[in-house]
Short mmCIF file of C-alpha atoms in Angstrom, two decimals:
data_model
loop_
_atom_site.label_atom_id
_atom_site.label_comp_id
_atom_site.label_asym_id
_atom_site.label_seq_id
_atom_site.Cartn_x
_atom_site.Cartn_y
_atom_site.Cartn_z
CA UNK A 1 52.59 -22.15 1.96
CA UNK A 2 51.44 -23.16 -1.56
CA UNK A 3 50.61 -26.43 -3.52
CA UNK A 4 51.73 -26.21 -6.88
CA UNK A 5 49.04 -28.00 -9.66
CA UNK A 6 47.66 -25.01 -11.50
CA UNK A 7 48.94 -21.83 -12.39
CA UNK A 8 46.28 -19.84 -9.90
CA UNK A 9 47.83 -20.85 -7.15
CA UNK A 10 51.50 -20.21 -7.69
CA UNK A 11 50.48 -16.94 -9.04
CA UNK A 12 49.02 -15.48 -6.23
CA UNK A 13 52.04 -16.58 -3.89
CA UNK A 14 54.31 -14.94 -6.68
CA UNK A 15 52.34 -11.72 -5.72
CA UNK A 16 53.07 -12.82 -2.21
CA UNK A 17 56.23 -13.30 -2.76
CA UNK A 18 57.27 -10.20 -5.26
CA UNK A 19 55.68 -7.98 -1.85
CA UNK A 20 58.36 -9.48 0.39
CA UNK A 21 56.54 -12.78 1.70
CA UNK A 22 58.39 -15.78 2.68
CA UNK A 23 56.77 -18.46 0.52
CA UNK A 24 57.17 -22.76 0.85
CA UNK A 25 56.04 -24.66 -1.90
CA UNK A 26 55.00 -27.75 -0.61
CA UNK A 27 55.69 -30.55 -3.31
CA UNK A 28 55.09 -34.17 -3.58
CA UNK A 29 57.74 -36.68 -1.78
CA UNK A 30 59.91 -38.11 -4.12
CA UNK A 31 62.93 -40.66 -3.23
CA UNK A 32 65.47 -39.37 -6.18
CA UNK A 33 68.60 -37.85 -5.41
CA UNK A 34 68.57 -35.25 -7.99
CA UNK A 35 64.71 -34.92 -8.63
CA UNK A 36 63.17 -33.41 -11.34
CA UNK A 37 62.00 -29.71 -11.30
CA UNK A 38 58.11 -29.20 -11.67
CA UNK A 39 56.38 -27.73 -14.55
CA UNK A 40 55.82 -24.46 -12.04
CA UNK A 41 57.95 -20.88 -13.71
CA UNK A 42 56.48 -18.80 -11.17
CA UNK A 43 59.31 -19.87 -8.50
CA UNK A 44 61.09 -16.41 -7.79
CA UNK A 45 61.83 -15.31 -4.09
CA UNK A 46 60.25 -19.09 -3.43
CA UNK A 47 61.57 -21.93 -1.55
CA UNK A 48 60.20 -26.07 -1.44
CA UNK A 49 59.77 -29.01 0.97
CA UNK A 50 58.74 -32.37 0.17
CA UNK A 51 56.42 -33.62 1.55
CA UNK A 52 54.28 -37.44 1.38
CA UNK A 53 50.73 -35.79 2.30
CA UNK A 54 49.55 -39.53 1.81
CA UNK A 55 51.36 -40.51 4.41
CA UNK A 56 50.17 -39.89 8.55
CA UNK A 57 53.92 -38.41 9.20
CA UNK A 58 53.59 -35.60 6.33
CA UNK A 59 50.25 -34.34 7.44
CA UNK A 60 51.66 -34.45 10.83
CA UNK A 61 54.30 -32.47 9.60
CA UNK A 62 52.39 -29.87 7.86
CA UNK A 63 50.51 -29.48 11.24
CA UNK A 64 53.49 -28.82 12.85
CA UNK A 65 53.83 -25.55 10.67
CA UNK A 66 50.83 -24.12 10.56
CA UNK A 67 50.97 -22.25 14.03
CA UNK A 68 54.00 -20.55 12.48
CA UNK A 69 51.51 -19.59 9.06
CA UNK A 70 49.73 -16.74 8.25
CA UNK A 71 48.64 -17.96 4.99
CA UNK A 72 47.71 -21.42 3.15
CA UNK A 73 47.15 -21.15 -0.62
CA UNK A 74 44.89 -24.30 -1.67
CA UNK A 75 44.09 -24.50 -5.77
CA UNK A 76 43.05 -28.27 -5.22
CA UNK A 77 39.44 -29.19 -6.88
CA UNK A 78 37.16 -29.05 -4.07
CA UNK A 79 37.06 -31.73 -1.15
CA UNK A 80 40.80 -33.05 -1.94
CA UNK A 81 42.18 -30.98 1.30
CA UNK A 82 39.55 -32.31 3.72
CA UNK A 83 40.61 -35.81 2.45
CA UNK A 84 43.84 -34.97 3.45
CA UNK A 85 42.56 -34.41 7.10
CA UNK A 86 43.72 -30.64 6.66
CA UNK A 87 40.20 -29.46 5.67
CA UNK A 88 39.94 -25.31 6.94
CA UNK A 89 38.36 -26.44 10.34
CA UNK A 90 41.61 -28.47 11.48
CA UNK A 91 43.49 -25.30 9.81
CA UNK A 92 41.63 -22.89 11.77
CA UNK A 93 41.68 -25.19 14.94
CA UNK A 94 45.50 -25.28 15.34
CA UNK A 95 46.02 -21.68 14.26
CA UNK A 96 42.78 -19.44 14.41
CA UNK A 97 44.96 -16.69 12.67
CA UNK A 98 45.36 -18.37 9.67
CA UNK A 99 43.94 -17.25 5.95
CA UNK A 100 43.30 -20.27 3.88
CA UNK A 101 43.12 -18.93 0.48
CA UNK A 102 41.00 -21.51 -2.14
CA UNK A 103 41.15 -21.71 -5.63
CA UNK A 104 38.48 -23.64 -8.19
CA UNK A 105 37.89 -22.49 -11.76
CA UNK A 106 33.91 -23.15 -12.00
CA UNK A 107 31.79 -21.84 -8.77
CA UNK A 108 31.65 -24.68 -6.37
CA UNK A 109 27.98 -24.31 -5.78
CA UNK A 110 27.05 -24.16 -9.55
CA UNK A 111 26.15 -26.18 -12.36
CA UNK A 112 29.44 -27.27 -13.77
CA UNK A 113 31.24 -27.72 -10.60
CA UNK A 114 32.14 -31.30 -10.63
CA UNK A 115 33.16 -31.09 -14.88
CA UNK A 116 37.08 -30.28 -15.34
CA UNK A 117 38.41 -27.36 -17.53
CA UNK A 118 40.36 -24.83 -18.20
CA UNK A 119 41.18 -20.57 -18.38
CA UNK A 120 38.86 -20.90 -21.91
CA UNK A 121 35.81 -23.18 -19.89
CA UNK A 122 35.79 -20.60 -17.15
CA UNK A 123 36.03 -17.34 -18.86
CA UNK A 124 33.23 -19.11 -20.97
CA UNK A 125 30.58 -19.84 -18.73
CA UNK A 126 31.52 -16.35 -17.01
CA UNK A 127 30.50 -14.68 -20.20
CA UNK A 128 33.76 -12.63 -20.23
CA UNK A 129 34.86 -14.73 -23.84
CA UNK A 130 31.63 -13.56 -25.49
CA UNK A 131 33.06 -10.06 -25.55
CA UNK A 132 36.30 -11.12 -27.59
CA UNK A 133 36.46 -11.81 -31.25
CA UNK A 134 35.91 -9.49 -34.30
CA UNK A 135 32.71 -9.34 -36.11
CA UNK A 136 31.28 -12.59 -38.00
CA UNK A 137 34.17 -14.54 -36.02
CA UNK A 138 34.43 -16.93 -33.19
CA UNK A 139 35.39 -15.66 -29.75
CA UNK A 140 39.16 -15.54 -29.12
CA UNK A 141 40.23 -16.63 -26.13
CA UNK A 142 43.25 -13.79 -24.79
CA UNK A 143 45.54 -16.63 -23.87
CA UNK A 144 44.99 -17.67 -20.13
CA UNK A 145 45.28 -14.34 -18.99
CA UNK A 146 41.93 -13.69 -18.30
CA UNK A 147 41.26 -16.54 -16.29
CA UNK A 148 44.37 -17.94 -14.92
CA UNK A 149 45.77 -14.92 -13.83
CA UNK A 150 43.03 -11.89 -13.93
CA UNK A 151 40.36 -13.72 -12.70
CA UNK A 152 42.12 -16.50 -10.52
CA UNK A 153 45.71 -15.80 -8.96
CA UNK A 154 45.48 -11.79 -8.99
CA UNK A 155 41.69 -12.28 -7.41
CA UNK A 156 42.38 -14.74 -4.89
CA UNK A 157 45.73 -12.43 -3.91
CA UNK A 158 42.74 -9.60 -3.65
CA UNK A 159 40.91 -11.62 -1.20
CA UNK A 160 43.71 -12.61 1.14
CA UNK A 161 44.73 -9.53 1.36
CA UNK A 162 41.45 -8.44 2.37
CA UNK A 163 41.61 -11.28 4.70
CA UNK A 164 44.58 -9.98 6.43
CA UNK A 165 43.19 -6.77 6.87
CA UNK A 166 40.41 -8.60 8.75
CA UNK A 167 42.49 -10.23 10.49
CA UNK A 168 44.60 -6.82 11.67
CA UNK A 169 41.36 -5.84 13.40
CA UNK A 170 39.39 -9.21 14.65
CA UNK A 171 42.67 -10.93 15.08
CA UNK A 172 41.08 -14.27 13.63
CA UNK A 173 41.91 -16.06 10.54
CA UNK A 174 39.14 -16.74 7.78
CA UNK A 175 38.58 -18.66 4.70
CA UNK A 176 39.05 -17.08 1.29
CA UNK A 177 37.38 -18.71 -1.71
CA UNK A 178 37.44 -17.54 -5.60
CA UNK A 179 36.68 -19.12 -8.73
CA UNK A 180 37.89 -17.64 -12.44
CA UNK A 181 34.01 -17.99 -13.36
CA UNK A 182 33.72 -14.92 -10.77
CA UNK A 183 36.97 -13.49 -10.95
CA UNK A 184 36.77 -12.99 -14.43
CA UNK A 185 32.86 -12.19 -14.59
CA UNK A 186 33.46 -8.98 -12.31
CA UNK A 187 36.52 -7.77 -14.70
CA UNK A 188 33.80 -7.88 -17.45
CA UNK A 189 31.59 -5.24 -15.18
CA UNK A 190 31.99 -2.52 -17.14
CA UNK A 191 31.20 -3.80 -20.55
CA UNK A 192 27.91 -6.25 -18.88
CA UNK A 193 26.84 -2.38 -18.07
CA UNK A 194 27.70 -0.95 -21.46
CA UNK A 195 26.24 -3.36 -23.24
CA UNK A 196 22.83 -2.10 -21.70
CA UNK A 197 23.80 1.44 -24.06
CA UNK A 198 24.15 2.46 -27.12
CA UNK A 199 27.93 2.09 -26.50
CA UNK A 200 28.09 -1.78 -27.01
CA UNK A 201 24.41 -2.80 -27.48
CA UNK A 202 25.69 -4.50 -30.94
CA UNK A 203 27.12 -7.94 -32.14
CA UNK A 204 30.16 -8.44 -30.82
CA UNK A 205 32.93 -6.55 -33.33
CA UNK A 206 30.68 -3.56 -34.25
CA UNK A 207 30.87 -1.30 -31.04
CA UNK A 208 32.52 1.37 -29.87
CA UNK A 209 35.51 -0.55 -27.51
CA UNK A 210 35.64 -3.65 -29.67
CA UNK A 211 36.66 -3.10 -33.00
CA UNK A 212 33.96 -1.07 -34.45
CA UNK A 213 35.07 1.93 -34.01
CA UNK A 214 38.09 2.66 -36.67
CA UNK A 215 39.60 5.38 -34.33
CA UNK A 216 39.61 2.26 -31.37
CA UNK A 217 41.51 -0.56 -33.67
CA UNK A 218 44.90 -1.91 -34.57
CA UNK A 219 46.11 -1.32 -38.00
CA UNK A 220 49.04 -3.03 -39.79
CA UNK A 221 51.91 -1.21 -41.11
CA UNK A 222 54.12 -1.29 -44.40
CA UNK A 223 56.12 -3.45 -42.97
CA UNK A 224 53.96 -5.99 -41.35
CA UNK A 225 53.96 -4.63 -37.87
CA UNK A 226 51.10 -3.09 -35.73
CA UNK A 227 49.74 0.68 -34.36
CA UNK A 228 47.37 0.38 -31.74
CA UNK A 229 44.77 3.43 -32.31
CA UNK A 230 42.46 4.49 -29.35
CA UNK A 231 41.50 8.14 -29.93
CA UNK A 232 38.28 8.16 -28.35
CA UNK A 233 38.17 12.02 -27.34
CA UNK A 234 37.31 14.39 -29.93
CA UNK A 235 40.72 16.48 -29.22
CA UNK A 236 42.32 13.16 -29.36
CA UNK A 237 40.65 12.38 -32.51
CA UNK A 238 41.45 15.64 -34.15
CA UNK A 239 45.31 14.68 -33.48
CA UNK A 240 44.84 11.44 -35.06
CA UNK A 241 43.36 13.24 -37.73
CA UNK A 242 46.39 15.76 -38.44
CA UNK A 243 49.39 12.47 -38.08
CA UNK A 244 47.65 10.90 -40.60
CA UNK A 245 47.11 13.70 -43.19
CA UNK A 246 43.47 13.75 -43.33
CA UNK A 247 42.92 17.08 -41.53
CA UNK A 248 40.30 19.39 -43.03
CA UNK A 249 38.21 16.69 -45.06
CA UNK A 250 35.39 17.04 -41.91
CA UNK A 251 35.70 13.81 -40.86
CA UNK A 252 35.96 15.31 -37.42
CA UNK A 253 32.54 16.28 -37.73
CA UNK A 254 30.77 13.35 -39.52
CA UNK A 255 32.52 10.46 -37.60
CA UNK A 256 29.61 9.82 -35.29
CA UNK A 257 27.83 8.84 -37.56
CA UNK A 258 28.25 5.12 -37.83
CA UNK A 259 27.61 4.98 -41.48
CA UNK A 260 30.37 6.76 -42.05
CA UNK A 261 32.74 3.62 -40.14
CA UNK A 262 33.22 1.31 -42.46
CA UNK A 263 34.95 3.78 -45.36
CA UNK A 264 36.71 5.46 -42.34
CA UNK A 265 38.19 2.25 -41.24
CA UNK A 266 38.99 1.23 -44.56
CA UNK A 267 40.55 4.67 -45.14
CA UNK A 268 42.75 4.13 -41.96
CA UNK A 269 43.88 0.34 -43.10
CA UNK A 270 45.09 2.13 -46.45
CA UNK A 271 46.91 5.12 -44.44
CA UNK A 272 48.40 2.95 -41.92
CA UNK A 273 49.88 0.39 -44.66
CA UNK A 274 52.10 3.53 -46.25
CA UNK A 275 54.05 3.59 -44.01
CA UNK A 276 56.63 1.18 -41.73
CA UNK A 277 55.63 1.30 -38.10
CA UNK A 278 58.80 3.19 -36.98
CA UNK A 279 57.83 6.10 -39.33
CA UNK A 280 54.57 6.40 -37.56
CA UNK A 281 56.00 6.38 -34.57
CA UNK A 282 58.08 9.41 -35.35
CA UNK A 283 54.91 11.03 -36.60
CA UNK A 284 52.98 9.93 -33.40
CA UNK A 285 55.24 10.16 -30.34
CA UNK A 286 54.61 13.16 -28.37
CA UNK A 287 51.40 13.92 -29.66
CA UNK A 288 48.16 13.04 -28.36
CA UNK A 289 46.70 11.21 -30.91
CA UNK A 290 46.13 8.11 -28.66
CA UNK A 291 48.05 6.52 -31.15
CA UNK A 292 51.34 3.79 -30.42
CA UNK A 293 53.19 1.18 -31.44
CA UNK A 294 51.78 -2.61 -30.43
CA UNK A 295 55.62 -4.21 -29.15
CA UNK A 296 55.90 -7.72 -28.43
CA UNK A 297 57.87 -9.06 -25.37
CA UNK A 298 61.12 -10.34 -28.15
CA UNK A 299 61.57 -6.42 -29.14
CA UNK A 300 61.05 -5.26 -25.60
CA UNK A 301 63.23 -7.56 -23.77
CA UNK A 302 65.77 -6.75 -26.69
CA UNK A 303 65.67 -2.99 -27.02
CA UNK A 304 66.62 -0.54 -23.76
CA UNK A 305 64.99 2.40 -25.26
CA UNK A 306 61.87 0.79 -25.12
CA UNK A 307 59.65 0.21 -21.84
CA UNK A 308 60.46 -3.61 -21.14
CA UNK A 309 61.73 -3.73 -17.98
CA UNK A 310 58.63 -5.20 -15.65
CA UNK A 311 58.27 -3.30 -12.43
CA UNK A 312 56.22 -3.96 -9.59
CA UNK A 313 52.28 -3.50 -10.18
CA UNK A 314 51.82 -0.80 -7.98
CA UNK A 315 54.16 1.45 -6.28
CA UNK A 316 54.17 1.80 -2.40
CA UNK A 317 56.63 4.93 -1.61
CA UNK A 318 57.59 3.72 1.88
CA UNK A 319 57.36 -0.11 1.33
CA UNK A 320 58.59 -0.82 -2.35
CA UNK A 321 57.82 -4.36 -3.72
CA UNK A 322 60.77 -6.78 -4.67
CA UNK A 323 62.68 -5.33 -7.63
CA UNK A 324 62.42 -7.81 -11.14
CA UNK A 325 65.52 -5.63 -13.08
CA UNK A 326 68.85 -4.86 -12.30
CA UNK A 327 69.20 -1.33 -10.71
CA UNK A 328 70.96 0.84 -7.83
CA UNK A 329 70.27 0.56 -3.93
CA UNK A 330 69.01 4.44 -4.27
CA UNK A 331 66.61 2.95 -7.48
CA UNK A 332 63.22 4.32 -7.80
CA UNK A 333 60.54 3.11 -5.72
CA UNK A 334 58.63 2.35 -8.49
CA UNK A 335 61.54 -0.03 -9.92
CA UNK A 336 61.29 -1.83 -6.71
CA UNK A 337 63.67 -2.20 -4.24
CA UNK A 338 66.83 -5.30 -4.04
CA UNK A 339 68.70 -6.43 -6.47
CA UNK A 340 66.58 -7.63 -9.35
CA UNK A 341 66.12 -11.35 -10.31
CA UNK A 342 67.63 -13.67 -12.89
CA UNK A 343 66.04 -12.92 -16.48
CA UNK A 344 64.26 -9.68 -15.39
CA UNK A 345 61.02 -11.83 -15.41
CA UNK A 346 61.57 -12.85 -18.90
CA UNK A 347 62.99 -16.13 -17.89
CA UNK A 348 61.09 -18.22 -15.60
CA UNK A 349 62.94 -20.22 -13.00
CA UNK A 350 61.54 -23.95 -11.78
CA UNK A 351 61.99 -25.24 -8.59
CA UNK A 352 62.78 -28.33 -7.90
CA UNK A 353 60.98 -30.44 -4.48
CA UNK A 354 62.54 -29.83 -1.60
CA UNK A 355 65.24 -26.84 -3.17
CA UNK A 356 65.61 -23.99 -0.36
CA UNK A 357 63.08 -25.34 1.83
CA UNK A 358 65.45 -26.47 4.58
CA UNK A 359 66.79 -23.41 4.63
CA UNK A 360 63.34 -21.60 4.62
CA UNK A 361 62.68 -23.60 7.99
CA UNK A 362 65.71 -22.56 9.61
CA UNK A 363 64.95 -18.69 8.85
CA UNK A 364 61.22 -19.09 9.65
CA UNK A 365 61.98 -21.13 13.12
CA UNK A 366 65.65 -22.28 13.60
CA UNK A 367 64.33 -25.59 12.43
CA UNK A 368 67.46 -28.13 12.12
CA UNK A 369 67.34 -31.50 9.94
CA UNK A 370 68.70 -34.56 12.66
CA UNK A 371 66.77 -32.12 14.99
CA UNK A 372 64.01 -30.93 14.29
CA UNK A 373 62.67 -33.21 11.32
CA UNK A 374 64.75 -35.81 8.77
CA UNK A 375 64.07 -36.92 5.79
CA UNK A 376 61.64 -40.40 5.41
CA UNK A 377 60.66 -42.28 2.22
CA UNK A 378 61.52 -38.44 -0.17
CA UNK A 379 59.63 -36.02 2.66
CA UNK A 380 59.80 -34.59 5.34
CA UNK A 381 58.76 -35.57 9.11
CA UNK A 382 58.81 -34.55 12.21
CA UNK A 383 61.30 -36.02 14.73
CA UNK A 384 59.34 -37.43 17.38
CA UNK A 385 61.14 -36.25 20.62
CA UNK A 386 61.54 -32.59 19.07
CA UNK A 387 59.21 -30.29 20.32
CA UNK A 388 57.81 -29.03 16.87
#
């Protein structure tokens, strides 16, 4: 079960979800006939209830499902879900098996954990946003990606799995907690380290991984488009070398030296501006110059030769995740297994409160509206003489 207010939250049931979970939104009650879908995109292979959590019939109602839960997803600020009387001792006390999986941006136990914000605060504070930017420019923040979805959803889906595991071997339930201060601190690790080394020990923009380098940059093209240049090797290099005519004129020998960068890079800009980006693709495909084409989701959604269709993050052999593109019952593994969804991923579908969730009850636990549980005030209740 999910709540749906941020985007952390929904994302790590979407992981659920793509991996075969059965996931219930739980939404707010709401009295309209044909209400309005929320803001949430990250709806596929997910059903909703309604429910009034304000009122003592929802809570009793969500009670009534946990013993039937193995996971809660809660992305409320801290405190709102012991409010609500469902704090993770009552969880835990009517179903010791469950994972309660908890969501804030800033750490709860630190300095800025009663302030709002946003992917940009977090990743901020977490020093991750110091790393991005070119040189003499003000961090840029990489969308929400970072924090949102790196650092929060994918995280937090990290730590109830790990949960579960737990739970395969103790048998008891647990509380998971993650903040995109954290999150996205540890997917900095690597550079924090680096920057300890001659690799990245300079202002941001003028190291190796960053921008500095000119053989690990983008370049723009004749016409207005983007290669994306990371020949870090010296073989690599050497092939970069050759596509783009400069073979011979020992720059494969002088380009540690870092005085040498700034001509080099300017050389490259000049090079890379001759040509359209489809003619250095011809030069660079099949090589290994470390050198490709930067595509944006429009051209990749639009063109089948190119590699747009998303596929599962990993690839279990036995146990495929959900497939996102249309394909064959004897696809690939690694395409997923079913029948695809609407959009292939590039459309988002919203759900709106209460849509599937009925039906979601009934396959979880034969559950039966005029039975089971009706319908009071927009949300759902339980029906007193049922034995929920």
């Amino acid at each position: 079960m999910t709540s749906p207010p941020a985007l952390t939250g929904p994302f790590a049931g979407l992981l659920l979800a793509d991996n075969g979970a059965s996931v219930l939104r739980i939404d707010r009650s709401t009295t309209s006939p044909n209400p309005a879908p929320t803001t949430d995109l990250l709806t596929r292979h997910k059903s909703s209830i309604a429910v009034d959590l304000k009122a003592p019939a929802g809570i009793a109602f969500i009670k009534s499902l946990l013993p039937h839960a193995d996971v809660v997803i809660d992305p409320f600020r801290p405190g709102v879900l012991e409010k609500l009387g469902l704090g993770p001792d009552v969880l835990l006390e009517i179903n010791p098996r469950i994972i309660l999986g908890r969501m804030t941006g800033f750490r709860r136990d630190g300095r800025y954990k009663d302030m709002a914000g946003h992917d940009i605060n977090y990743i901020a504070v977490s020093g991750a946003l110091s790393l991005l930017g070119g040189t003499n420019e003000k961090p840029m923040p990489p969308a929400n990606i970072l924090g949102d979805f790196a650092g929060g959803g994918a995280t937090l889906y990290q730590g109830i799995l790990l949960a579960l595991l737990e739970r395969g071997k103790s048998g008891k339930g647990q509380v998971v907690e993650a903040n995109m201060v954290d999150g996205s601190a540890y997917l900095a690790t690597f550079p924090r380290m680096l920057q300890k080394t001659p690799m990245w020990d300079r202002p941001r923009g003028e190291n190796m991984l960053d921008g500095g380098s000119p053989w690990y940059d983008t370049y723009v093209t004749r016409d207005g488009k983007f290669m994306a240049v990371g020949a870090l090797e010296p073989q690599f290099f050497r092939e970069l070398i050759k596509g783009l005519g400069l073979a011979g004129k020992g720059i494969e020998e002088s380009r540690a030296d870092r005085k040498t960068w700034p001509e080099l890079k300017e050389t490259f800009t000049r090079i890379f501006k001759s040509k359209t980006r489809t003619e250095w693709e011809q030069i660079f495909d099949g090589t290994d110059a470390c050198c490709t084409p930067i595509l944006d989701f429009q051209e990749l959604q639009q063109d089948s030769n190119r590699e747009g269709d998303q596929r599962p993050a990993v690839t279990l052999r036995g146990s495929p995740s959900l497939a996102l593109t249309p394909g064959s019952a004897s696809r690939d593994p690694s395409t997923g297994q079913g029948a695809g969804v609407k959009g292939e991923s590039y459309l988002g579908t919203t759900l709106y409160p209460g849509q599937g969730g009925e039906e979601t009850l009934n396959d979880w636990l034969g559950w039966k509206r005029g039975r089971d549980f009706d319908l009071e005030n927009g949300g759902l209740v339980k029906i007193p003489s049922s034995k929920l």
